[in-house]
Short mmCIF file of C-alpha atoms in Angstrom, two decimals:
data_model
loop_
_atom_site.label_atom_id
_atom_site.label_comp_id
_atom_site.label_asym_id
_atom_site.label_seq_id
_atom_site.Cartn_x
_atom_site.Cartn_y
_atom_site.Cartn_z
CA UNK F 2 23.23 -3.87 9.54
CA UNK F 3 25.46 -5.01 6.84
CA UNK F 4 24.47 -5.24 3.23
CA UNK F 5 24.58 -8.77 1.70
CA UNK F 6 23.95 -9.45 -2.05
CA UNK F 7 19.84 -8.53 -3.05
CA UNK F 8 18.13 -11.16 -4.90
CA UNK F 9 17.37 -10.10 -8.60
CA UNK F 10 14.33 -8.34 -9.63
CA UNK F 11 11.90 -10.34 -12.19
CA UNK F 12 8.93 -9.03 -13.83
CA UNK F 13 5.98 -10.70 -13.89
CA UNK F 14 3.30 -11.34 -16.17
CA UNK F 15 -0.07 -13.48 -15.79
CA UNK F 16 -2.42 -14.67 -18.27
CA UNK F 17 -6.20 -14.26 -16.89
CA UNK F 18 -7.37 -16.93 -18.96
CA UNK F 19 -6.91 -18.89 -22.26
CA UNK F 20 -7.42 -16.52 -25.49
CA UNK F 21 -6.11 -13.77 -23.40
CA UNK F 22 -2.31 -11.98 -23.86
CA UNK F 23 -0.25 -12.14 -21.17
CA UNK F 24 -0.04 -8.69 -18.68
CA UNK F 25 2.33 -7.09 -16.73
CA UNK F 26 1.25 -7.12 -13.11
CA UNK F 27 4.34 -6.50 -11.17
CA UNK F 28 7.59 -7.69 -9.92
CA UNK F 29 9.43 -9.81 -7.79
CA UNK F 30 12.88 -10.83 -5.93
CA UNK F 31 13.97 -13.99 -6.21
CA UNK F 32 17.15 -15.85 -6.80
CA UNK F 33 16.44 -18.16 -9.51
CA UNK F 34 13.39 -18.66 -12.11
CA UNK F 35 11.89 -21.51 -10.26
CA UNK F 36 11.70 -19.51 -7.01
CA UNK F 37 10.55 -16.36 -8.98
CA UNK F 38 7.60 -18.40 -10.38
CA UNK F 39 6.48 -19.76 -6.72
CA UNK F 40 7.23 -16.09 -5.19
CA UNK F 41 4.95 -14.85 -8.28
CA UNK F 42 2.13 -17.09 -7.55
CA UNK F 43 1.97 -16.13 -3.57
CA UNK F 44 2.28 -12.12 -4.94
CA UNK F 45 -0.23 -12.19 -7.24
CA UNK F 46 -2.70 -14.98 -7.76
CA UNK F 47 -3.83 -15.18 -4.48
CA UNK F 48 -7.20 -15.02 -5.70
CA UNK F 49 -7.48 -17.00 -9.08
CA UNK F 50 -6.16 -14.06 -11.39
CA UNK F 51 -4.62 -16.27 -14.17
CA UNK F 52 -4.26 -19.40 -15.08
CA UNK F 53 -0.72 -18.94 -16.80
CA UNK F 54 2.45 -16.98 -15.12
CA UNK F 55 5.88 -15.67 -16.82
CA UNK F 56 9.05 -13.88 -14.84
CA UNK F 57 11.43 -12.49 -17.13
CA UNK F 58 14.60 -10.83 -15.04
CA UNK F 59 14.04 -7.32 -14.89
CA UNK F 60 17.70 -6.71 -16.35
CA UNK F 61 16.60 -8.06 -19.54
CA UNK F 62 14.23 -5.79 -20.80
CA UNK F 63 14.94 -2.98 -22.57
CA UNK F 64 12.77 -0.02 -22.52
CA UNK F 65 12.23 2.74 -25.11
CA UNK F 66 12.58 6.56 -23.52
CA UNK F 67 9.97 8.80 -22.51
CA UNK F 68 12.35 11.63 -24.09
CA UNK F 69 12.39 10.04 -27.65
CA UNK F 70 8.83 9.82 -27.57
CA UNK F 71 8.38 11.80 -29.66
CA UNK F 72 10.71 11.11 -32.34
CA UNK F 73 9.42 7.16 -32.15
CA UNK F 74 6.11 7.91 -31.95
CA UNK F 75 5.10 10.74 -33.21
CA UNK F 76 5.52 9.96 -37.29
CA UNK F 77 2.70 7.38 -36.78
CA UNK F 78 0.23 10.71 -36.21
CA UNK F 79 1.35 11.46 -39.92
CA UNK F 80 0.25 8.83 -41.67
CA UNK F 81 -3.36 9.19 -41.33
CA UNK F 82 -4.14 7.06 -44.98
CA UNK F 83 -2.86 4.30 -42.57
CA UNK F 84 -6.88 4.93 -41.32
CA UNK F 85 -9.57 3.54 -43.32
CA UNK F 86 -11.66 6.40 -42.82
CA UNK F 87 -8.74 8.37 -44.79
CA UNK F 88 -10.57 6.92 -48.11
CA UNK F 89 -13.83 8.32 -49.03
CA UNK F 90 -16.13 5.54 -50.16
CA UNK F 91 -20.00 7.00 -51.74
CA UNK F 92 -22.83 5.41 -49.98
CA UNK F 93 -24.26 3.85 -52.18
CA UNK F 94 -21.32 1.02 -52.30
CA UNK F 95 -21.68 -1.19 -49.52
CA UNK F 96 -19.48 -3.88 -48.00
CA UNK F 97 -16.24 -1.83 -48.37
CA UNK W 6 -3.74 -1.52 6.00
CA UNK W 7 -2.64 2.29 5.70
CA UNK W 8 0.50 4.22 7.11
CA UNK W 9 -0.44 7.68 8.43
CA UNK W 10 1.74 10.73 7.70
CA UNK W 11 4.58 10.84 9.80
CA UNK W 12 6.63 13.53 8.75
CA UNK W 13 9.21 14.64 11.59
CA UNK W 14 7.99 18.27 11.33
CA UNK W 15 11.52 19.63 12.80
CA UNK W 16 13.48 17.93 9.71
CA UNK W 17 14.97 19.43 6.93
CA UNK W 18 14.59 17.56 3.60
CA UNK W 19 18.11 16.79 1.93
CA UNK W 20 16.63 17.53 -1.47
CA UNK W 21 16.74 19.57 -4.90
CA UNK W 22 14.18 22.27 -3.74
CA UNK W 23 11.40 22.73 -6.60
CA UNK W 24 12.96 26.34 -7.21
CA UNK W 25 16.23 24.74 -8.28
CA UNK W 26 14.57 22.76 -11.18
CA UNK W 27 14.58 23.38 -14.62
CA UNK W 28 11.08 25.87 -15.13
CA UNK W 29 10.38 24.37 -18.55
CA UNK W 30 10.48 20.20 -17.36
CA UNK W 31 8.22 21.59 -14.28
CA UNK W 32 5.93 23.49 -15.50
CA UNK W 33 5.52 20.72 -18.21
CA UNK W 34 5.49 18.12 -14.62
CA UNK W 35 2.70 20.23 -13.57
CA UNK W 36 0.23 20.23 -16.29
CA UNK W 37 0.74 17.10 -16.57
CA UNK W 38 -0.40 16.44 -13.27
CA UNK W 39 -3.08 18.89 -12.96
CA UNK W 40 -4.72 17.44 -15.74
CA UNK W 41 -4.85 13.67 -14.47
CA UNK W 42 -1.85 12.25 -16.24
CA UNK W 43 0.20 9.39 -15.05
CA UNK W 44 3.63 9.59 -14.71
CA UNK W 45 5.56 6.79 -15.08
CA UNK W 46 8.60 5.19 -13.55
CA UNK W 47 10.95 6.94 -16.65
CA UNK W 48 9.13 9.71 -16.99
CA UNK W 49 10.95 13.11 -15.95
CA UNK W 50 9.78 14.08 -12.22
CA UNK W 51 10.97 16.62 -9.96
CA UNK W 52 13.08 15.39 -7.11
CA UNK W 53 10.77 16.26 -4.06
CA UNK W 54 8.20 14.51 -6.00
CA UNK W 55 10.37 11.09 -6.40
CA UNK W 56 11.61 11.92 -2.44
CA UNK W 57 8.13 12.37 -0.94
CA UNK W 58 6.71 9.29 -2.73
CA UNK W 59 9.77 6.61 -2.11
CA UNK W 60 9.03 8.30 1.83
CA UNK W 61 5.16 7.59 1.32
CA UNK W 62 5.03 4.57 -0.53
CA UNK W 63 7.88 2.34 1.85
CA UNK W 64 5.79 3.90 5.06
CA UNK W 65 3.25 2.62 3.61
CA UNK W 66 4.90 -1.03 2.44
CA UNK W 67 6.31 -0.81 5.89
CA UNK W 68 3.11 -0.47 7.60
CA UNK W 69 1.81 -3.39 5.85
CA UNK W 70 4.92 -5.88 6.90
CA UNK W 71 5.01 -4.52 10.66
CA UNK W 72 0.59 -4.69 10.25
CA UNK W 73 0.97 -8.83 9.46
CA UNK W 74 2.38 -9.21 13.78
CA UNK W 75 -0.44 -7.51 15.71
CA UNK W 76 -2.48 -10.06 13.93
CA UNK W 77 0.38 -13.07 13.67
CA UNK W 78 0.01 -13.05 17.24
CA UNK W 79 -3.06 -14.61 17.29
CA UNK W 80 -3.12 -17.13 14.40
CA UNK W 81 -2.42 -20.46 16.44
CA UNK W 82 -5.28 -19.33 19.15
CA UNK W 83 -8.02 -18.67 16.75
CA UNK W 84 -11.14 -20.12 18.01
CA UNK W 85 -12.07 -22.09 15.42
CA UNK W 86 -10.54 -23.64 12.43
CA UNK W 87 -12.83 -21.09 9.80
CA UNK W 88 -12.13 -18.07 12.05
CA UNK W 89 -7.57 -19.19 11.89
CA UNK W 90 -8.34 -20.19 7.91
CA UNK W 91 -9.08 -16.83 7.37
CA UNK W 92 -7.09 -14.99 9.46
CA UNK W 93 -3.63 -16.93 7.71
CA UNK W 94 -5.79 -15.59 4.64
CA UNK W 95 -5.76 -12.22 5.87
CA UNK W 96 -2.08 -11.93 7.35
CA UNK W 97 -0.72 -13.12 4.43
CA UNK W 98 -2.62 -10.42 2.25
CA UNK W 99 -0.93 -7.69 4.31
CA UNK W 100 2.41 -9.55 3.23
CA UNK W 101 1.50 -9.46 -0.73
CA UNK W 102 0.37 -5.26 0.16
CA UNK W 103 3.75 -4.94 1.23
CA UNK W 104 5.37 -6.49 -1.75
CA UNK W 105 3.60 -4.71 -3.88
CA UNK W 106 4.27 -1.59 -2.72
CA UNK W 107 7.83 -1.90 -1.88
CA UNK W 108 8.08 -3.18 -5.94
CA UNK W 109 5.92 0.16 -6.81
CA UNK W 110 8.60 2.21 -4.58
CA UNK W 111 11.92 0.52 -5.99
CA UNK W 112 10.84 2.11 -9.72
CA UNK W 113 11.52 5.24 -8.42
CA UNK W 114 15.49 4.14 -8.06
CA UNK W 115 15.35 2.99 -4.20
CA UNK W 116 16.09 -0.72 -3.35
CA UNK W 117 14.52 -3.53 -1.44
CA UNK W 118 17.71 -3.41 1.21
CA UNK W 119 17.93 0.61 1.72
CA UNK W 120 13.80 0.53 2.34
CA UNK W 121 14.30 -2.59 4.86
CA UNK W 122 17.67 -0.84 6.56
CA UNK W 123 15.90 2.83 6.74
CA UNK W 124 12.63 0.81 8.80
CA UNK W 125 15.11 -1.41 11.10
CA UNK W 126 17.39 1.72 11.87
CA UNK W 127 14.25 3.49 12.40
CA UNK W 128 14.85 6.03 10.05
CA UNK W 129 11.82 4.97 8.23
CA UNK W 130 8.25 4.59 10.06
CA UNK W 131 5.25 3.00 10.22
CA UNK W 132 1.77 3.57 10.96
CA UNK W 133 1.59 4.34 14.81
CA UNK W 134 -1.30 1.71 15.19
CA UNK W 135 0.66 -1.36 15.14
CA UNK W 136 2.15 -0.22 18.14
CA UNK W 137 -0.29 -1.35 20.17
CA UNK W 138 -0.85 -4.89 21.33
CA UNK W 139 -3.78 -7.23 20.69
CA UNK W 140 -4.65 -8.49 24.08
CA UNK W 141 -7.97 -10.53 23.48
CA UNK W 142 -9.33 -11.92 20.54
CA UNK W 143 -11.89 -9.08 19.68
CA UNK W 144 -8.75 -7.21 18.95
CA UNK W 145 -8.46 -8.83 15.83
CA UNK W 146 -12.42 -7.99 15.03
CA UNK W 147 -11.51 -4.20 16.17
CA UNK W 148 -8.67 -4.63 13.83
CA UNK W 149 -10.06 -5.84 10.82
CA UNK W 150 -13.13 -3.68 11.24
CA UNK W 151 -11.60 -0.26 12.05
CA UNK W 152 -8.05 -0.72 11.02
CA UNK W 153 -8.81 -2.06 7.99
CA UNK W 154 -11.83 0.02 7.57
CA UNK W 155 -9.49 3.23 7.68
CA UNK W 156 -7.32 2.15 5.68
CA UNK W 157 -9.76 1.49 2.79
CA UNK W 158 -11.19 5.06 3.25
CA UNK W 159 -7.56 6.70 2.93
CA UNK W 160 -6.83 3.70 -0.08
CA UNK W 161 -9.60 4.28 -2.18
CA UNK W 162 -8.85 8.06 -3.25
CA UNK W 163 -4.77 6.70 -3.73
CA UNK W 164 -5.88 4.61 -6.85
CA UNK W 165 -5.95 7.69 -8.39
CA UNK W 166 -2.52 8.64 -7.49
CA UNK W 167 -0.53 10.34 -10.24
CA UNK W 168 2.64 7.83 -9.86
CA UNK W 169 1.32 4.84 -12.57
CA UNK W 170 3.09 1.74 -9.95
CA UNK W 171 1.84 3.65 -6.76
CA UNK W 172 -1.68 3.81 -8.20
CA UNK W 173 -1.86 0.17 -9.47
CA UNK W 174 -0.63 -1.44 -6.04
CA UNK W 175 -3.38 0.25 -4.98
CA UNK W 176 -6.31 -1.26 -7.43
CA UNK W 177 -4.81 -4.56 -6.28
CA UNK W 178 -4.66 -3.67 -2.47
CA UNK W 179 -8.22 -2.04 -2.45
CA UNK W 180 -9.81 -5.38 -4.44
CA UNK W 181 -8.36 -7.24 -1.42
CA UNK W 182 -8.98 -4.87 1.03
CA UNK W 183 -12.79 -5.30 2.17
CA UNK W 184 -12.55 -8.97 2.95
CA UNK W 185 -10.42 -7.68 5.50
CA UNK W 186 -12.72 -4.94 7.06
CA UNK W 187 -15.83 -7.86 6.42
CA UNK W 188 -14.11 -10.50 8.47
CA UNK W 189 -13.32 -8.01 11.67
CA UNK W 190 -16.75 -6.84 11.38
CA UNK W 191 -18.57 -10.38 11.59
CA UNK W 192 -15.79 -11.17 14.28
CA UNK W 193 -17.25 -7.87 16.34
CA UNK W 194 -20.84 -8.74 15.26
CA UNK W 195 -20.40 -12.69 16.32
CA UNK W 196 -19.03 -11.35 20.04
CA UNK W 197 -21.33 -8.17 20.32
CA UNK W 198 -24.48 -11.15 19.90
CA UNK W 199 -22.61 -13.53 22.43
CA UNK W 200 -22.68 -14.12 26.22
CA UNK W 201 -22.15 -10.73 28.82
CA UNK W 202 -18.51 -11.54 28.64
CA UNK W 203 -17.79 -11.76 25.04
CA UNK W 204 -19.78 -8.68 24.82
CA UNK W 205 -17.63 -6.80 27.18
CA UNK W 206 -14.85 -8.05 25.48
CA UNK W 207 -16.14 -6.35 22.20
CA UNK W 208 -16.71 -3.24 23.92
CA UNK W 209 -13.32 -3.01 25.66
CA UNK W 210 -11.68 -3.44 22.15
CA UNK W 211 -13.47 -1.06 20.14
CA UNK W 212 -12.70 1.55 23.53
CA UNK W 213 -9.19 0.65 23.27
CA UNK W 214 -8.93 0.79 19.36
CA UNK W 215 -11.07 3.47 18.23
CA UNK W 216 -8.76 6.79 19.00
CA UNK W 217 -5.63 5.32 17.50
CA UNK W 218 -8.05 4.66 14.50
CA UNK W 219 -9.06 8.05 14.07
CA UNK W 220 -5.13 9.08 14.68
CA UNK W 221 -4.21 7.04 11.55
CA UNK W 222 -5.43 9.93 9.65
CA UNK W 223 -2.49 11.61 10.70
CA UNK W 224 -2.13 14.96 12.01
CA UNK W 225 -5.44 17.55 11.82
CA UNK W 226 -4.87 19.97 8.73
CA UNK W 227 -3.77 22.56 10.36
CA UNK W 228 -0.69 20.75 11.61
CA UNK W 229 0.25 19.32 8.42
CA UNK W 230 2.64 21.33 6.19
CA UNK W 231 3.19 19.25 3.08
CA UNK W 232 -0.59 18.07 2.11
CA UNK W 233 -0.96 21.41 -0.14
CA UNK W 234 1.74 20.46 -2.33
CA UNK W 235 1.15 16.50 -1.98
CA UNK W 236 -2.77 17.00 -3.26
CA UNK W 237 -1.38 19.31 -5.69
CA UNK W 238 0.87 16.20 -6.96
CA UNK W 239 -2.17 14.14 -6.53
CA UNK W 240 0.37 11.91 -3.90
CA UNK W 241 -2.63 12.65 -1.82
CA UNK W 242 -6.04 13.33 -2.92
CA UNK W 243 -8.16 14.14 0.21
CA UNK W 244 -7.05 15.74 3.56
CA UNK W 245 -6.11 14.41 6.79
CA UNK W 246 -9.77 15.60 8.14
CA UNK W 247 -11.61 15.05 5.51
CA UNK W 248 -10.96 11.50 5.39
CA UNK W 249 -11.26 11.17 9.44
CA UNK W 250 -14.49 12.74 9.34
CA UNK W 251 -15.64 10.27 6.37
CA UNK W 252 -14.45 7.28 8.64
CA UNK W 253 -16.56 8.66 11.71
CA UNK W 254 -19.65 8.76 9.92
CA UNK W 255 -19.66 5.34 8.03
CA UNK W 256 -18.63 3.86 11.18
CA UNK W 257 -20.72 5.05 14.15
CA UNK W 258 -23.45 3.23 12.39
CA UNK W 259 -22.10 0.01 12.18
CA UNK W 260 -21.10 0.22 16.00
CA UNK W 261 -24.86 1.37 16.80
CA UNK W 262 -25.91 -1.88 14.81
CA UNK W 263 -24.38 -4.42 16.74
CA UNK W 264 -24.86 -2.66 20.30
CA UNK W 265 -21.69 -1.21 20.80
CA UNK W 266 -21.06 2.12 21.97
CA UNK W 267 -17.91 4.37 20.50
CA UNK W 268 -16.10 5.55 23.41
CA UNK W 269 -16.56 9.55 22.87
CA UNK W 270 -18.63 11.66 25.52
CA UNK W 271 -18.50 14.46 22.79
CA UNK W 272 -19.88 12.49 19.69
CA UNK W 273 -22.99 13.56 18.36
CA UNK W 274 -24.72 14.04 15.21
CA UNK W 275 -25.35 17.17 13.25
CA UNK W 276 -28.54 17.91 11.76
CA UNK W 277 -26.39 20.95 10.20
CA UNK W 278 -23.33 20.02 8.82
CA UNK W 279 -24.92 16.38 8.28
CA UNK W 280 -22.25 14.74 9.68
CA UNK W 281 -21.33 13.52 13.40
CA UNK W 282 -19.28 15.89 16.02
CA UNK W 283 -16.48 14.30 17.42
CA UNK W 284 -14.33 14.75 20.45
CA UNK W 285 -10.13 15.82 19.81
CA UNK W 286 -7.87 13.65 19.36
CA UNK W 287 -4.82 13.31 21.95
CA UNK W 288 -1.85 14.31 19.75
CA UNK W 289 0.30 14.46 22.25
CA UNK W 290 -0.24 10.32 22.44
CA UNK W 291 0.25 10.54 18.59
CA UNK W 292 3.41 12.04 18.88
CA UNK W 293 4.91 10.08 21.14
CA UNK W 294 4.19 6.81 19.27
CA UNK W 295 5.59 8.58 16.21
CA UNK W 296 8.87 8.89 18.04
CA UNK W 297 8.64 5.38 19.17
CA UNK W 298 6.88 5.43 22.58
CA UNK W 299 3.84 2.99 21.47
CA UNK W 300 3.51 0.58 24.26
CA UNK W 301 4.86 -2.60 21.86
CA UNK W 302 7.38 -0.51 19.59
CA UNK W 303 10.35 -2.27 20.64
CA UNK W 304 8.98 -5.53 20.45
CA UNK W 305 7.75 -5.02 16.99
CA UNK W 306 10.74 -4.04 15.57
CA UNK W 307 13.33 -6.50 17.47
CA UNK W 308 10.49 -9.04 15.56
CA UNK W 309 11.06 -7.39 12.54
CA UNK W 310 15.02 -7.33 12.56
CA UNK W 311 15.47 -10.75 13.89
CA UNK W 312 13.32 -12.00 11.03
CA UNK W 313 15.54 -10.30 8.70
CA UNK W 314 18.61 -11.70 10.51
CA UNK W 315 17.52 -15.20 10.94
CA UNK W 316 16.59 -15.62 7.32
CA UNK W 317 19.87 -14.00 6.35
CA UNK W 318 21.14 -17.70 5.75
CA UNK W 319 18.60 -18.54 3.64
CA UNK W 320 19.02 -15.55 1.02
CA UNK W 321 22.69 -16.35 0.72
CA UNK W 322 22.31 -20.04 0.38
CA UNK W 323 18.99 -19.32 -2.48
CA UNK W 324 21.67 -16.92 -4.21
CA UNK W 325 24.32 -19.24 -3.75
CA UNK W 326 22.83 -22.15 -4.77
CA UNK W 327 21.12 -20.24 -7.97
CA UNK W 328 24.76 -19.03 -8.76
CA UNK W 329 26.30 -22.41 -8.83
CA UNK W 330 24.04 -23.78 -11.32
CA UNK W 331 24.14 -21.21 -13.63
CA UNK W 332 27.94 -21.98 -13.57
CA UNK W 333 27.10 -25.56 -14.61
CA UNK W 334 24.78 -24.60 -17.24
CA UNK W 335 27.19 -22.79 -18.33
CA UNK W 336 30.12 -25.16 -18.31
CA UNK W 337 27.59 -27.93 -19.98
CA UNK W 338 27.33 -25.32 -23.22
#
């Protein structure tokens, strides 16, 4: 069998309903936007899952890497007065 | 629908052995593992781990592709316009399975063309089930009913699966899933409560479908050398005899229900073990389908590769066509 070009990759992500974010469900081939959005829809909302649909081409997303985790991440674990519960309030204030 | 294990148990893997990793990333792999953590698509993973699953996962996305003509074959004679409504509904399910999982396998750095070459050389397999033909129209109730029905009990323990995309293709497949196994079963019920002949016609499916059920639970434990280390990985999260034995008991039942009577001289219950005895499998039949003696394996796949090669056109002129108008878009700029 000989190898012809592959249709690009395209991520997909479907909004369940108005109010929500969208969410990353899967991906697709496909060679342009308009047949990634049909191919999307036939994937995965066979069964009303969303009411709104995005493909972004897999190629254009850049991802951060599990190896650096912890040098992105793990200053966050730090800063624990980020917390409200780092301040302590007496009880008898209330609304705070 | 579910692929069975179908390692060639003379073959060598090609593949960074586990003792030729670095100890710290492994051992690190392994807790990891052991304690219910998902890896994900850029996390580190040994190489026999990424091997077995793209081999697992594209047998399985296979399975699901080759699955949709068994049942394709009897879409335009339907009996009715409800029963062919939902069977299109059904076929094209087993299409989206496939999808999914051949996306789920292609984050582990394999693509959509080397999973589709490796199934129409043959390098790759399928389940040995679909290499059998549907003769009558209770086929399709056998098929939805125990096919399906298998496949949801070896599905169900995969959505815990420690590979992140492998276990979320199968949330979605398993949410799909039962209207499958429902449909076959109301098919089997519908013909079990008919005339003589449509009865008959029940019973000769289930006789002719229920072995190569039980056989898509692959080979018995004994006889299967990688499912210690694959349940270790959680790739795998029950064995090969467990699961069978699960499948006998919720389905003997259902077959008792609707008059029908499971073709095994040896099956009985167990007040002991509280589970039914069963009759052993033919493996010898198993085997031989494996290495592509199933009475329809030619035809399936010459359907398979002829689809590819007849829609070759298409891809090029999509890509093509995509191509020169991002040229013009360009130009316009």
């Amino acid at each position: 069998m000989t190898m012809s070009k592959e249709w690009p990759l395209w991520e997909v992500f479907v909004r369940a309903k108005n109010g929500l974010s969208h969410r990353h469900v899967g991906s697709v081939h496909a060679a342009d936007e308009k047949m990634a959005i049909e191919a999307a829809r036939d994937t995965y909302k066979r069964r009303m899952e969303g009411i709104s649909l995005w493909v972004v081409p897999s190629a254009a997303i850049t991802a951060s890497d599990p190896g650096e985790a912890e040098a992105l991440f793990a200053p966050a674990v730090d800063k624990v007065y980020r917390h409200p519960t780092f301040y302590s309030i007496p009880e008898h204030i209330k609304n705070i | 629908m579910y692929t069975t294990e179908l390692n060639d148990k003379n073959k060598k893997p090609a593949v960074t052995p586990l003792s030729a990793e670095d100890p710290e990333k492994l051992a690190a792999f392994e807790a990891r593992v052991a304690a219910d953590d998902f890896i994900e698509p850029k996390d580190w993973m040994p190489e026999a781990y990424r091997k077995t699953l793209i081999r697992q996962i594209s047998q399985h996305a296979h399975s699901e592709i080759v699955g949709m003509l068994p049942e394709g074959n009897w879409i335009t004679r339907a009996p009715s316009l409800r029963r062919k409504q939902v069977l299109l509904a059904k076929v094209q399910d087993e299409g989206g399975h496939g999808l999914y999982l051949y996306a789920a396998a292609e984050t582990l750095g394999t693509s959509r063309d080397e999973m589709i070459e490796a199934l129409h050389s043959g390098r790759a397999k399928y389940s040995t089930i679909f290499n059998y033909p549907t003769l009558t129209w209770a086929d399709i109730g056998a098929i939805g009913w125990l096919v399906d029905g298998a496949a949801i009990m070896n599905q169900v323990p995969l959505q815990r699966t420690s590979y992140g995309p492998y276990a979320r293709a199968m949330v979605r497949i398993c949410k799909e899933e039962s209207f499958h196994q429902r449909q076959g079963y109301e098919i089997m019920m519908t013909l079990a409560a008919g005339s003589p002949e449509q009865k008959r016609m029940a019973q000769d499916a289930l006789d002719r479908w229920w072995w190569p059920s039980l056989m898509m639970f692959g080979p018995p434990d004994d006889n299967s050398p990688n499912s210690a280390q694959s349940i270790r990985w959680r790739i795998k999260r029950e064995t090969n005899d467990q699961l069978r034995q699960k499948f006998v008991d919720v389905t003997v039942p259902q077959a008792e229900a609707i008059g029908l009577k499971v073709p095994d001289p040896d099956l009985q219950w167990s007040e002991e073990r509280g589970s039914y005895d069963f009759g052993a499998v033919d493996w010898e039949e198993f085997y031989a389908v494996v290495r592509g003696e199933g009475p329809v394996a030619k035809e399936r796949m010459q359907a398979r590769v002829s689809a590819w090669e007849d829609g070759r056109w298409v891809r090029e002129a999509a890509l093509a066509h995509a191509e020169k108008r991002r040229g013009a878009r360009m130009a316009a700029e």
